Amino acid sequence: MSKRVLTTESGAPVADNQNSATAGVGGPLLLQDQHLLEKLARFNRERIPERVVHARGSGAYGHFEVTDDVTDFTCADFLGTAGARTEVFVRFSTVADSLGGADAVRDPRGFAVKFYTAEGNYDLVGNNTPVFFVQDPVKFPDFIHSQKRDPFTGRQEPDNVWDFWAHSPEATHQVTWLMGDRGIPASYRHMNGYGSHTYQWTNAAGEAFFVKYHFKTNQGVRSLSSEQARELAGRDTASHQTDLLQAIERGVHPSWTLYVQIMPAAEAADYRFNPFDVTKVWPHRDHPLRRVGRLVLDRNPDDVFAEVEQAAFSPNNFVPGIGPSPDKMLQGRLFAYADAQRHRLGVNHTLLAVNAPRATSARNYGRDGLMAPGGRGRAAKNYEPNSYDGPVETGRPLSAPLAVHGHTGTHEAPLHTKDDHFFQAGELYRLMSRDERSRLVANIADGLAQVSRDDVVEKNLAHFHAADPSYGDRVAEAVRALRED
């Protein structure tokens, strides 16, 4: 059986793939060696810009199956019938470190789900934490800069990390969560996922509801201590990738049960705290969890670069029956995520196989740009409206309209009767067992004791004191003990 011929990218056969063309035996290389130049030029461009956040990730395919009727709350087609299945792609990730970082680190985890629905792709882009560090997207770049490697030292600096948190009291809840026992998941399979933000559901009658998503792992929550994580990261930097890949390959398919909390839209204005503040959770006693369905991952990607690295998620990819809320951080992400992918992958990134719709097709007037495919133009018109049977608008909004009022300008988030930066952090601390509190205090003190400025330390201690006096006292004592050693 004859072997297939190796060719250049233009299809020309390659005569010699072992030796470059030279000016005589042992002479300098020739610029005319098209195969060499093409090969080196392509190699130089094999890596695209890595994500600024969520750079290191793993992914898998699977399905989402509806188990419970939620049609009273949303007209989303893929949620309309019990037993209905929708293909999904899920990407997990660490947040702060680069593509070359380790999986087993103390860091939030991205939990992004792409539903390939019959009405288009729906991207639910969340984390493994129900809250976040900041309330306003204008603070997000500064927050990430404080967590990234310092431009001078080239490493993550405790001075930067804790200085930002010292000036951001709203971060206290998430800091308490991150430094606690769930701050380092044992694997991607053993952590919950959350939409984190508040979203809007709209039913067939046009009634609006606000919702929060909770993916509860069916494998049980398992986490690592700081000591276990250091040992695992040193042994296998890709520990979470390894675990996910091998589990699916041997037929152990991880799954999560999706629940939602639902708030009628009319309740939002008078709720005791701002329900659109991503630094806070909705107490379950106010809005109990309602089961929706089951997420199962059962197929690994064939090509990590093509399907995981090039996977592009954007919170503004909604489908009829689902839309945004006034959550300020969510509003910022509606622009920022899609724009980041246009930078990384080009304006045609939605045509890549992992990002393209599967249960329907994209029909619009987009043309040209980097990596534009052939066959989209021909005699078809690239404007709308037209008289040539091109795709037309439906006149049907994806979600219910939101009322707005007041004056334009830069405003702080609206205050509700019990809005507070510290109360829920204190509640979380008081829910912990004695041993959990001890580990939390030790984890915080380990970083805070490395901060060089006393005023930054004191600002952070004031936040923990405001959450719970004993919380602040214990952290202060632990920091003092470490500094005296």
Short mmCIF file of C-alpha atoms in Angstrom, two decimals:
data_model
loop_
_atom_site.label_atom_id
_atom_site.label_comp_id
_atom_site.label_asym_id
_atom_site.label_seq_id
_atom_site.Cartn_x
_atom_site.Cartn_y
_atom_site.Cartn_z
CA MET A 1 0.00 0.00 0.00
CA SER A 2 1.54 3.30 -1.09
CA LYS A 3 1.86 6.08 1.46
CA ARG A 4 0.15 9.41 1.02
CA VAL A 5 2.44 12.15 -0.30
CA LEU A 6 3.56 14.92 2.09
CA THR A 7 2.74 18.33 0.57
CA THR A 8 3.13 22.01 1.27
CA GLU A 9 0.06 23.96 2.34
CA SER A 10 -0.56 24.84 -1.28
CA GLY A 11 -0.64 21.13 -2.12
CA ALA A 12 2.76 20.81 -3.82
CA PRO A 13 4.67 17.58 -3.05
CA VAL A 14 7.61 17.86 -0.65
CA ALA A 15 10.79 16.27 -1.99
CA ASP A 16 12.90 16.36 1.21
CA ASN A 17 11.59 16.91 4.75
CA GLN A 18 14.93 16.10 6.40
CA ASN A 19 17.32 18.59 4.81
CA SER A 20 16.99 22.31 4.09
CA ALA A 21 18.12 23.72 0.75
CA THR A 22 21.61 25.27 0.89
CA ALA A 23 24.01 27.07 -1.42
CA GLY A 24 26.22 24.08 -1.99
CA VAL A 25 27.13 21.34 0.47
CA GLY A 26 27.52 22.93 3.90
CA GLY A 27 26.63 26.35 2.53
CA PRO A 28 24.15 28.93 3.88
CA LEU A 29 20.42 28.36 3.57
CA LEU A 30 18.49 29.62 0.58
CA LEU A 31 15.58 32.06 0.89
CA GLN A 32 13.92 30.21 -1.97
CA ASP A 33 13.30 27.08 0.16
CA GLN A 34 9.54 27.52 0.26
CA HIS A 35 8.92 24.39 2.33
CA LEU A 36 11.38 25.48 5.06
CA LEU A 37 10.06 29.04 5.25
CA GLU A 38 6.44 27.93 5.30
CA LYS A 39 7.14 25.33 7.98
CA LEU A 40 9.02 27.77 10.24
CA ALA A 41 6.53 30.59 9.71
CA ARG A 42 3.62 28.34 10.61
CA PHE A 43 5.47 27.01 13.64
CA ASN A 44 6.05 30.59 14.83
CA ARG A 45 2.30 31.17 14.72
CA GLU A 46 1.06 27.94 16.27
CA ARG A 47 0.21 29.65 19.54
CA ILE A 48 -2.52 32.24 19.69
CA PRO A 49 -2.62 34.85 22.49
CA GLU A 50 -3.62 33.09 25.69
CA ARG A 51 -6.64 34.25 27.62
CA VAL A 52 -5.87 37.06 30.05
CA VAL A 53 -7.97 35.20 32.63
CA HIS A 54 -9.03 31.54 32.58
CA ALA A 55 -5.96 30.72 30.46
CA ARG A 56 -5.38 27.21 31.76
CA GLY A 57 -8.37 25.02 31.04
CA SER A 58 -9.80 21.58 30.32
CA GLY A 59 -12.97 20.63 28.52
CA ALA A 60 -15.32 17.83 27.55
CA TYR A 61 -18.50 17.17 25.59
CA GLY A 62 -21.71 15.73 26.94
CA HIS A 63 -25.39 16.42 27.25
CA PHE A 64 -27.90 18.19 29.43
CA GLU A 65 -31.19 16.39 30.14
CA VAL A 66 -34.26 18.13 31.53
CA THR A 67 -35.75 16.27 34.51
CA ASP A 68 -38.27 18.81 35.87
CA ASP A 69 -40.83 21.15 34.35
CA VAL A 70 -39.81 24.81 34.51
CA THR A 71 -42.05 26.08 31.70
CA ASP A 72 -43.95 28.29 34.18
CA PHE A 73 -40.78 30.37 34.37
CA THR A 74 -39.08 30.19 30.96
CA CYS A 75 -40.05 29.54 27.37
CA ALA A 76 -36.51 28.45 26.46
CA ASP A 77 -37.04 25.59 24.02
CA PHE A 78 -34.24 23.36 25.34
CA LEU A 79 -35.82 23.50 28.84
CA GLY A 80 -39.35 22.87 27.60
CA THR A 81 -39.83 19.10 27.84
CA ALA A 82 -38.83 16.63 30.53
CA GLY A 83 -36.44 14.11 29.00
CA ALA A 84 -35.23 16.51 26.29
CA ARG A 85 -31.47 16.34 25.71
CA THR A 86 -29.16 19.08 24.46
CA GLU A 87 -25.54 18.57 23.45
CA VAL A 88 -23.08 20.62 25.54
CA PHE A 89 -19.41 21.52 25.72
CA VAL A 90 -18.02 22.43 29.14
CA ARG A 91 -14.73 24.20 29.84
CA PHE A 92 -13.20 24.29 33.33
CA SER A 93 -10.28 26.56 34.15
CA THR A 94 -8.18 28.29 36.74
CA VAL A 95 -8.52 32.08 36.69
CA ALA A 96 -5.40 34.06 37.61
CA ASP A 97 -2.41 32.07 36.38
CA SER A 98 -1.06 31.67 32.87
CA LEU A 99 -1.35 28.72 30.52
CA GLY A 100 1.81 27.30 32.07
CA GLY A 101 0.51 27.33 35.64
CA ALA A 102 -0.56 24.36 37.76
CA ASP A 103 -4.10 23.05 38.19
CA ALA A 104 -3.91 22.42 41.95
CA VAL A 105 -3.72 26.01 43.18
CA ARG A 106 -5.85 28.22 45.43
CA ASP A 107 -7.86 30.07 42.82
CA PRO A 108 -11.48 30.22 41.65
CA ARG A 109 -12.35 27.86 38.81
CA GLY A 110 -14.20 28.77 35.66
CA PHE A 111 -17.28 26.64 34.94
CA ALA A 112 -18.51 27.50 31.42
CA VAL A 113 -21.27 25.55 29.65
CA LYS A 114 -22.14 25.89 25.96
CA PHE A 115 -25.61 24.49 25.20
CA TYR A 116 -26.00 23.69 21.47
CA THR A 117 -29.76 24.38 21.39
CA ALA A 118 -32.18 24.34 18.44
CA GLU A 119 -32.56 28.12 18.87
CA GLY A 120 -28.84 28.85 18.87
CA ASN A 121 -25.97 28.44 21.31
CA TYR A 122 -26.59 29.45 24.92
CA ASP A 123 -23.43 30.15 26.94
CA LEU A 124 -23.68 30.02 30.72
CA VAL A 125 -20.31 31.34 31.88
CA GLY A 126 -19.80 30.98 35.62
CA ASN A 127 -17.38 29.85 38.31
CA ASN A 128 -17.16 27.26 41.05
CA THR A 129 -17.99 30.04 43.52
CA PRO A 130 -21.45 31.57 44.00
CA VAL A 131 -20.00 35.08 44.50
CA PHE A 132 -17.20 37.25 43.11
CA PHE A 133 -14.64 39.81 44.33
CA VAL A 134 -15.98 43.06 42.85
CA GLN A 135 -19.37 44.53 41.99
CA ASP A 136 -18.52 46.81 39.09
CA PRO A 137 -16.74 45.87 35.83
CA VAL A 138 -14.70 49.07 35.86
CA LYS A 139 -12.74 47.52 38.76
CA PHE A 140 -12.18 44.18 37.04
CA PRO A 141 -8.97 44.99 35.09
CA ASP A 142 -7.39 46.44 38.26
CA PHE A 143 -8.40 43.39 40.26
CA ILE A 144 -6.85 41.00 37.74
CA HIS A 145 -3.67 43.12 37.53
CA SER A 146 -3.34 42.81 41.31
CA GLN A 147 -3.58 39.01 41.11
CA LYS A 148 -1.31 38.50 38.09
CA ARG A 149 2.48 38.33 38.10
CA ASP A 150 4.04 41.64 39.06
CA PRO A 151 5.60 43.43 36.05
CA PHE A 152 8.90 43.90 37.94
CA THR A 153 9.32 40.71 39.99
CA GLY A 154 7.56 38.41 37.55
CA ARG A 155 5.64 36.62 40.31
CA GLN A 156 2.37 37.03 42.17
CA GLU A 157 3.05 39.50 44.98
CA PRO A 158 1.19 39.40 48.32
CA ASP A 159 1.58 43.19 48.51
CA ASN A 160 -0.46 43.59 45.33
CA VAL A 161 -3.06 40.94 46.14
CA TRP A 162 -3.86 42.19 49.63
CA ASP A 163 -3.51 45.88 48.81
CA PHE A 164 -6.30 45.62 46.27
CA TRP A 165 -8.50 43.68 48.70
CA ALA A 166 -7.73 46.26 51.41
CA HIS A 167 -9.34 48.89 49.19
CA SER A 168 -12.23 46.64 48.11
CA PRO A 169 -14.32 45.73 51.17
CA GLU A 170 -16.91 44.08 48.92
CA ALA A 171 -14.33 41.32 48.27
CA THR A 172 -14.46 40.07 51.88
CA HIS A 173 -17.16 37.46 51.17
CA GLN A 174 -15.29 35.92 48.23
CA VAL A 175 -11.94 36.10 50.04
CA THR A 176 -13.49 34.13 52.91
CA TRP A 177 -14.80 31.59 50.42
CA LEU A 178 -11.50 31.30 48.53
CA MET A 179 -9.34 30.94 51.63
CA GLY A 180 -11.65 28.32 53.10
CA ASP A 181 -11.72 24.57 52.56
CA ARG A 182 -13.27 24.77 49.09
CA GLY A 183 -10.59 27.10 47.76
CA ILE A 184 -8.65 24.27 46.06
CA PRO A 185 -10.89 21.63 44.42
CA ALA A 186 -9.48 18.10 44.35
CA SER A 187 -10.52 17.87 40.69
CA TYR A 188 -12.92 19.48 38.26
CA ARG A 189 -15.28 16.56 38.83
CA HIS A 190 -15.47 17.23 42.56
CA MET A 191 -16.61 20.85 42.61
CA ASN A 192 -19.92 22.64 42.15
CA GLY A 193 -20.54 25.21 39.43
CA TYR A 194 -22.53 28.43 39.67
CA GLY A 195 -23.84 30.98 37.21
CA SER A 196 -22.78 33.41 39.98
CA HIS A 197 -24.62 36.31 38.31
CA THR A 198 -28.36 36.89 38.33
CA TYR A 199 -30.06 36.19 35.00
CA GLN A 200 -33.56 36.73 33.68
CA TRP A 201 -36.03 34.04 32.60
CA THR A 202 -39.18 34.93 30.64
CA ASN A 203 -42.14 32.58 30.23
CA ALA A 204 -44.52 32.25 27.28
CA ALA A 205 -46.88 34.81 28.83
CA GLY A 206 -44.08 37.40 28.94
CA GLU A 207 -43.68 37.26 32.74
CA ALA A 208 -40.16 37.93 33.96
CA PHE A 209 -38.26 36.12 36.73
CA PHE A 210 -34.73 36.51 38.02
CA VAL A 211 -32.70 33.32 38.48
CA LYS A 212 -29.43 32.02 39.87
CA TYR A 213 -27.92 28.75 38.59
CA HIS A 214 -26.39 26.03 40.79
CA PHE A 215 -24.69 22.93 39.32
CA LYS A 216 -24.27 20.49 42.21
CA THR A 217 -21.65 17.80 41.62
CA ASN A 218 -22.95 14.23 41.86
CA GLN A 219 -19.45 13.00 42.69
CA GLY A 220 -19.46 14.89 46.00
CA VAL A 221 -17.43 17.97 46.83
CA ARG A 222 -13.78 17.15 47.52
CA SER A 223 -11.04 19.67 48.14
CA LEU A 224 -7.33 19.80 48.87
CA SER A 225 -5.49 21.35 51.78
CA SER A 226 -2.72 23.79 50.97
CA GLU A 227 -0.14 21.09 51.78
CA GLN A 228 -1.84 18.48 49.57
CA ALA A 229 -2.12 20.97 46.72
CA ARG A 230 1.57 21.86 46.85
CA GLU A 231 2.52 18.19 46.71
CA LEU A 232 0.13 17.43 43.84
CA ALA A 233 1.13 20.50 41.81
CA GLY A 234 4.78 19.48 42.11
CA ARG A 235 4.01 15.96 40.97
CA ASP A 236 1.60 16.75 38.11
CA THR A 237 0.94 20.34 37.07
CA ALA A 238 -1.91 19.08 34.87
CA SER A 239 -3.55 17.09 37.67
CA HIS A 240 -7.13 18.25 37.02
CA GLN A 241 -6.76 17.75 33.26
CA THR A 242 -5.36 14.27 33.85
CA ASP A 243 -8.20 13.36 36.20
CA LEU A 244 -10.97 14.56 33.86
CA LEU A 245 -9.46 12.92 30.79
CA GLN A 246 -8.83 9.57 32.43
CA ALA A 247 -12.21 9.42 34.17
CA ILE A 248 -14.10 9.90 30.91
CA GLU A 249 -11.81 7.51 29.01
CA ARG A 250 -12.51 4.72 31.48
CA GLY A 251 -16.27 5.34 31.32
CA VAL A 252 -16.70 7.18 34.61
CA HIS A 253 -18.78 10.07 33.32
CA PRO A 254 -18.95 13.03 35.73
CA SER A 255 -22.34 14.65 36.22
CA TRP A 256 -23.96 17.59 37.93
CA THR A 257 -27.58 18.29 38.88
CA LEU A 258 -28.75 21.75 37.87
CA TYR A 259 -30.88 23.71 40.31
CA VAL A 260 -32.10 27.28 40.09
CA GLN A 261 -33.28 29.88 42.56
CA ILE A 262 -36.19 31.90 41.19
CA MET A 263 -37.33 35.39 42.19
CA PRO A 264 -40.38 37.04 40.58
CA ALA A 265 -39.15 40.25 38.95
CA ALA A 266 -41.53 42.38 41.03
CA GLU A 267 -39.77 41.32 44.25
CA ALA A 268 -36.33 42.58 43.22
CA ALA A 269 -36.80 46.29 43.95
CA ASP A 270 -37.83 45.74 47.58
CA TYR A 271 -35.62 42.77 48.42
CA ARG A 272 -33.62 43.41 51.59
CA PHE A 273 -30.31 43.57 49.71
CA ASN A 274 -29.47 44.20 46.08
CA PRO A 275 -30.29 40.90 44.30
CA PHE A 276 -28.03 41.89 41.39
CA ASP A 277 -24.90 42.24 43.55
CA VAL A 278 -22.57 39.39 42.56
CA THR A 279 -20.72 39.62 45.90
CA LYS A 280 -23.81 38.24 47.64
CA VAL A 281 -25.84 35.03 47.60
CA TRP A 282 -29.61 34.64 47.86
CA PRO A 283 -30.41 32.75 51.08
CA HIS A 284 -32.09 29.43 50.28
CA ARG A 285 -34.75 30.07 52.91
CA ASP A 286 -35.92 33.00 50.79
CA HIS A 287 -35.65 31.28 47.41
CA PRO A 288 -35.26 27.49 47.66
CA LEU A 289 -33.44 25.45 45.05
CA ARG A 290 -35.60 24.03 42.24
CA ARG A 291 -34.26 21.08 40.29
CA VAL A 292 -34.07 21.51 36.51
CA GLY A 293 -31.96 18.73 35.01
CA ARG A 294 -28.75 16.77 34.79
CA LEU A 295 -25.46 17.63 33.08
CA VAL A 296 -23.29 14.68 32.01
CA LEU A 297 -19.82 14.73 30.39
CA ASP A 298 -19.06 11.61 28.36
CA ARG A 299 -16.63 12.48 25.53
CA ASN A 300 -13.15 13.97 25.53
CA PRO A 301 -12.10 16.39 22.78
CA ASP A 302 -10.01 14.92 19.99
CA ASP A 303 -7.79 18.02 19.83
CA VAL A 304 -7.21 20.12 22.95
CA PHE A 305 -6.05 23.15 20.98
CA ALA A 306 -8.89 23.17 18.47
CA GLU A 307 -11.65 22.38 20.95
CA VAL A 308 -10.52 23.63 24.36
CA GLU A 309 -8.06 26.43 23.65
CA GLN A 310 -10.21 27.81 20.82
CA ALA A 311 -13.52 27.35 22.62
CA ALA A 312 -15.09 30.79 22.93
CA PHE A 313 -17.81 31.56 25.48
CA SER A 314 -19.74 34.77 25.88
CA PRO A 315 -22.47 35.57 28.42
CA ASN A 316 -24.32 37.53 25.73
CA ASN A 317 -25.10 34.35 23.79
CA PHE A 318 -28.71 34.05 24.94
CA VAL A 319 -31.68 32.17 23.48
CA PRO A 320 -35.41 33.03 23.58
CA GLY A 321 -36.63 32.83 27.17
CA ILE A 322 -33.30 33.79 28.79
CA GLY A 323 -31.70 37.21 29.10
CA PRO A 324 -29.55 39.49 31.26
CA SER A 325 -30.33 41.24 34.52
CA PRO A 326 -29.11 44.66 35.78
CA ASP A 327 -26.16 42.90 37.48
CA LYS A 328 -23.38 45.41 36.72
CA MET A 329 -20.61 42.82 36.52
CA LEU A 330 -22.71 40.72 34.15
CA GLN A 331 -23.44 43.78 32.02
CA GLY A 332 -19.71 44.40 31.63
CA ARG A 333 -19.05 40.77 30.74
CA LEU A 334 -21.68 40.89 27.97
CA PHE A 335 -19.19 43.02 26.03
CA ALA A 336 -15.84 41.96 27.42
CA TYR A 337 -15.99 38.21 26.78
CA ALA A 338 -16.98 38.41 23.12
CA ASP A 339 -14.45 41.18 22.54
CA ALA A 340 -11.67 39.10 24.11
CA GLN A 341 -12.42 36.26 21.69
CA ARG A 342 -12.41 38.60 18.70
CA HIS A 343 -8.90 39.64 19.79
CA ARG A 344 -7.65 36.11 20.42
CA LEU A 345 -9.29 34.20 17.58
CA GLY A 346 -10.56 36.77 15.10
CA VAL A 347 -13.98 38.01 14.14
CA ASN A 348 -14.87 34.64 12.57
CA HIS A 349 -14.21 32.58 15.72
CA THR A 350 -17.90 31.65 15.91
CA LEU A 351 -17.43 29.57 12.75
CA LEU A 352 -14.94 27.22 14.41
CA ALA A 353 -16.45 23.78 14.97
CA VAL A 354 -16.50 23.97 18.77
CA ASN A 355 -18.20 27.38 18.70
CA ALA A 356 -20.63 26.97 15.80
CA PRO A 357 -24.30 26.10 16.37
CA ARG A 358 -25.02 22.39 15.98
CA ALA A 359 -28.78 22.00 16.28
CA THR A 360 -29.37 24.96 13.95
CA SER A 361 -27.28 27.15 11.66
CA ALA A 362 -26.10 30.76 11.80
CA ARG A 363 -27.77 32.99 9.20
CA ASN A 364 -26.67 36.62 9.08
CA TYR A 365 -24.94 39.19 6.91
CA GLY A 366 -21.47 38.98 8.42
CA ARG A 367 -18.75 38.84 5.80
CA ASP A 368 -14.98 38.97 5.37
CA GLY A 369 -12.45 39.46 8.18
CA LEU A 370 -9.55 37.23 9.19
CA MET A 371 -10.07 33.58 8.17
CA ALA A 372 -13.33 34.34 6.37
CA PRO A 373 -14.63 31.10 4.83
CA GLY A 374 -15.46 30.79 1.16
CA GLY A 375 -18.95 30.23 -0.13
CA ARG A 376 -20.76 32.70 2.11
CA GLY A 377 -21.09 35.41 -0.50
CA ARG A 378 -21.66 34.44 -4.11
CA ALA A 379 -24.86 36.19 -5.26
CA ALA A 380 -26.26 36.55 -1.72
CA LYS A 381 -26.78 40.09 -0.50
CA ASN A 382 -24.83 41.30 2.53
CA TYR A 383 -27.32 43.89 3.75
CA GLU A 384 -30.76 43.94 5.36
CA PRO A 385 -33.56 44.60 4.59
CA ASN A 386 -33.41 43.31 1.02
CA SER A 387 -35.70 41.98 -1.67
CA TYR A 388 -33.83 38.71 -2.21
CA ASP A 389 -35.21 36.38 0.47
CA GLY A 390 -32.35 36.99 2.91
CA PRO A 391 -32.80 36.18 6.61
CA VAL A 392 -35.13 38.59 8.43
CA GLU A 393 -35.77 39.67 12.01
CA THR A 394 -38.43 37.96 14.11
CA GLY A 395 -39.71 40.95 16.06
CA ARG A 396 -39.69 38.71 19.13
CA PRO A 397 -37.42 39.81 22.02
CA LEU A 398 -35.38 37.04 23.68
CA SER A 399 -36.46 38.22 27.14
CA ALA A 400 -38.80 40.69 28.82
CA PRO A 401 -37.84 44.39 28.74
CA LEU A 402 -36.41 45.92 31.92
CA ALA A 403 -37.72 49.25 33.17
CA VAL A 404 -35.15 52.03 33.61
CA HIS A 405 -35.39 55.47 35.19
CA GLY A 406 -33.22 58.31 36.49
CA HIS A 407 -30.34 60.26 35.02
CA THR A 408 -27.31 59.04 33.12
CA GLY A 409 -23.97 59.20 34.92
CA THR A 410 -21.63 57.14 37.08
CA HIS A 411 -23.64 55.81 40.00
CA GLU A 412 -22.84 53.55 42.92
CA ALA A 413 -24.99 50.42 43.02
CA PRO A 414 -28.43 51.11 44.55
CA LEU A 415 -28.58 50.45 48.28
CA HIS A 416 -31.28 48.24 49.75
CA THR A 417 -32.30 48.19 53.41
CA LYS A 418 -29.77 45.54 54.47
CA ASP A 419 -26.96 45.99 51.98
CA ASP A 420 -23.62 45.39 53.68
CA HIS A 421 -20.19 44.28 52.50
CA PHE A 422 -19.47 42.12 55.52
CA PHE A 423 -22.64 40.44 56.83
CA GLN A 424 -22.63 37.46 54.45
CA ALA A 425 -18.88 36.95 54.95
CA GLY A 426 -19.58 36.74 58.67
CA GLU A 427 -22.43 34.29 58.10
CA LEU A 428 -20.14 32.09 56.03
CA TYR A 429 -17.49 32.18 58.76
CA ARG A 430 -20.04 31.25 61.44
CA LEU A 431 -21.30 28.32 59.34
CA MET A 432 -17.86 26.74 59.40
CA SER A 433 -16.79 24.13 61.91
CA ARG A 434 -14.02 24.90 64.39
CA ASP A 435 -11.44 23.07 62.26
CA GLU A 436 -12.63 24.80 59.07
CA ARG A 437 -12.24 28.20 60.76
CA SER A 438 -8.73 27.32 61.88
CA ARG A 439 -7.69 26.38 58.35
CA LEU A 440 -9.32 29.52 56.95
CA VAL A 441 -7.44 31.74 59.40
CA ALA A 442 -4.15 29.96 58.67
CA ASN A 443 -4.59 30.35 54.89
CA ILE A 444 -5.35 34.07 55.18
CA ALA A 445 -2.53 34.70 57.63
CA ASP A 446 -0.03 32.89 55.42
CA GLY A 447 -0.53 35.48 52.68
CA LEU A 448 -1.29 38.54 54.79
CA ALA A 449 1.84 38.08 56.93
CA GLN A 450 3.97 38.53 53.80
CA VAL A 451 2.57 42.02 53.12
CA SER A 452 5.21 44.69 53.68
CA ARG A 453 2.96 47.61 54.67
CA ASP A 454 1.29 47.65 58.07
CA ASP A 455 -1.53 49.92 56.89
CA VAL A 456 -2.53 47.38 54.22
CA VAL A 457 -2.56 44.63 56.83
CA GLU A 458 -4.70 46.75 59.16
CA LYS A 459 -7.21 47.60 56.43
CA ASN A 460 -7.71 43.89 55.69
CA LEU A 461 -7.99 43.03 59.39
CA ALA A 462 -10.71 45.67 59.73
CA HIS A 463 -12.73 43.88 57.04
CA PHE A 464 -12.51 40.55 58.88
CA HIS A 465 -13.40 42.25 62.18
CA ALA A 466 -16.46 43.79 60.51
CA ALA A 467 -17.54 40.36 59.29
CA ASP A 468 -17.17 38.79 62.74
CA PRO A 469 -15.11 40.08 65.70
CA SER A 470 -13.60 36.68 66.47
CA TYR A 471 -12.76 36.23 62.80
CA GLY A 472 -10.73 39.45 62.82
CA ASP A 473 -9.12 38.69 66.17
CA ARG A 474 -7.99 35.25 65.10
CA VAL A 475 -6.52 36.46 61.80
CA ALA A 476 -4.73 39.31 63.60
CA GLU A 477 -3.21 36.92 66.14
CA ALA A 478 -2.15 34.45 63.41
CA VAL A 479 -0.50 37.23 61.37
CA ARG A 480 1.29 38.54 64.47
CA ALA A 481 2.61 35.06 65.29
CA LEU A 482 3.96 34.51 61.79
CA ARG A 483 5.65 37.90 61.73
CA GLU A 484 7.37 37.25 65.05
CA ASP A 485 8.86 33.96 63.91
#
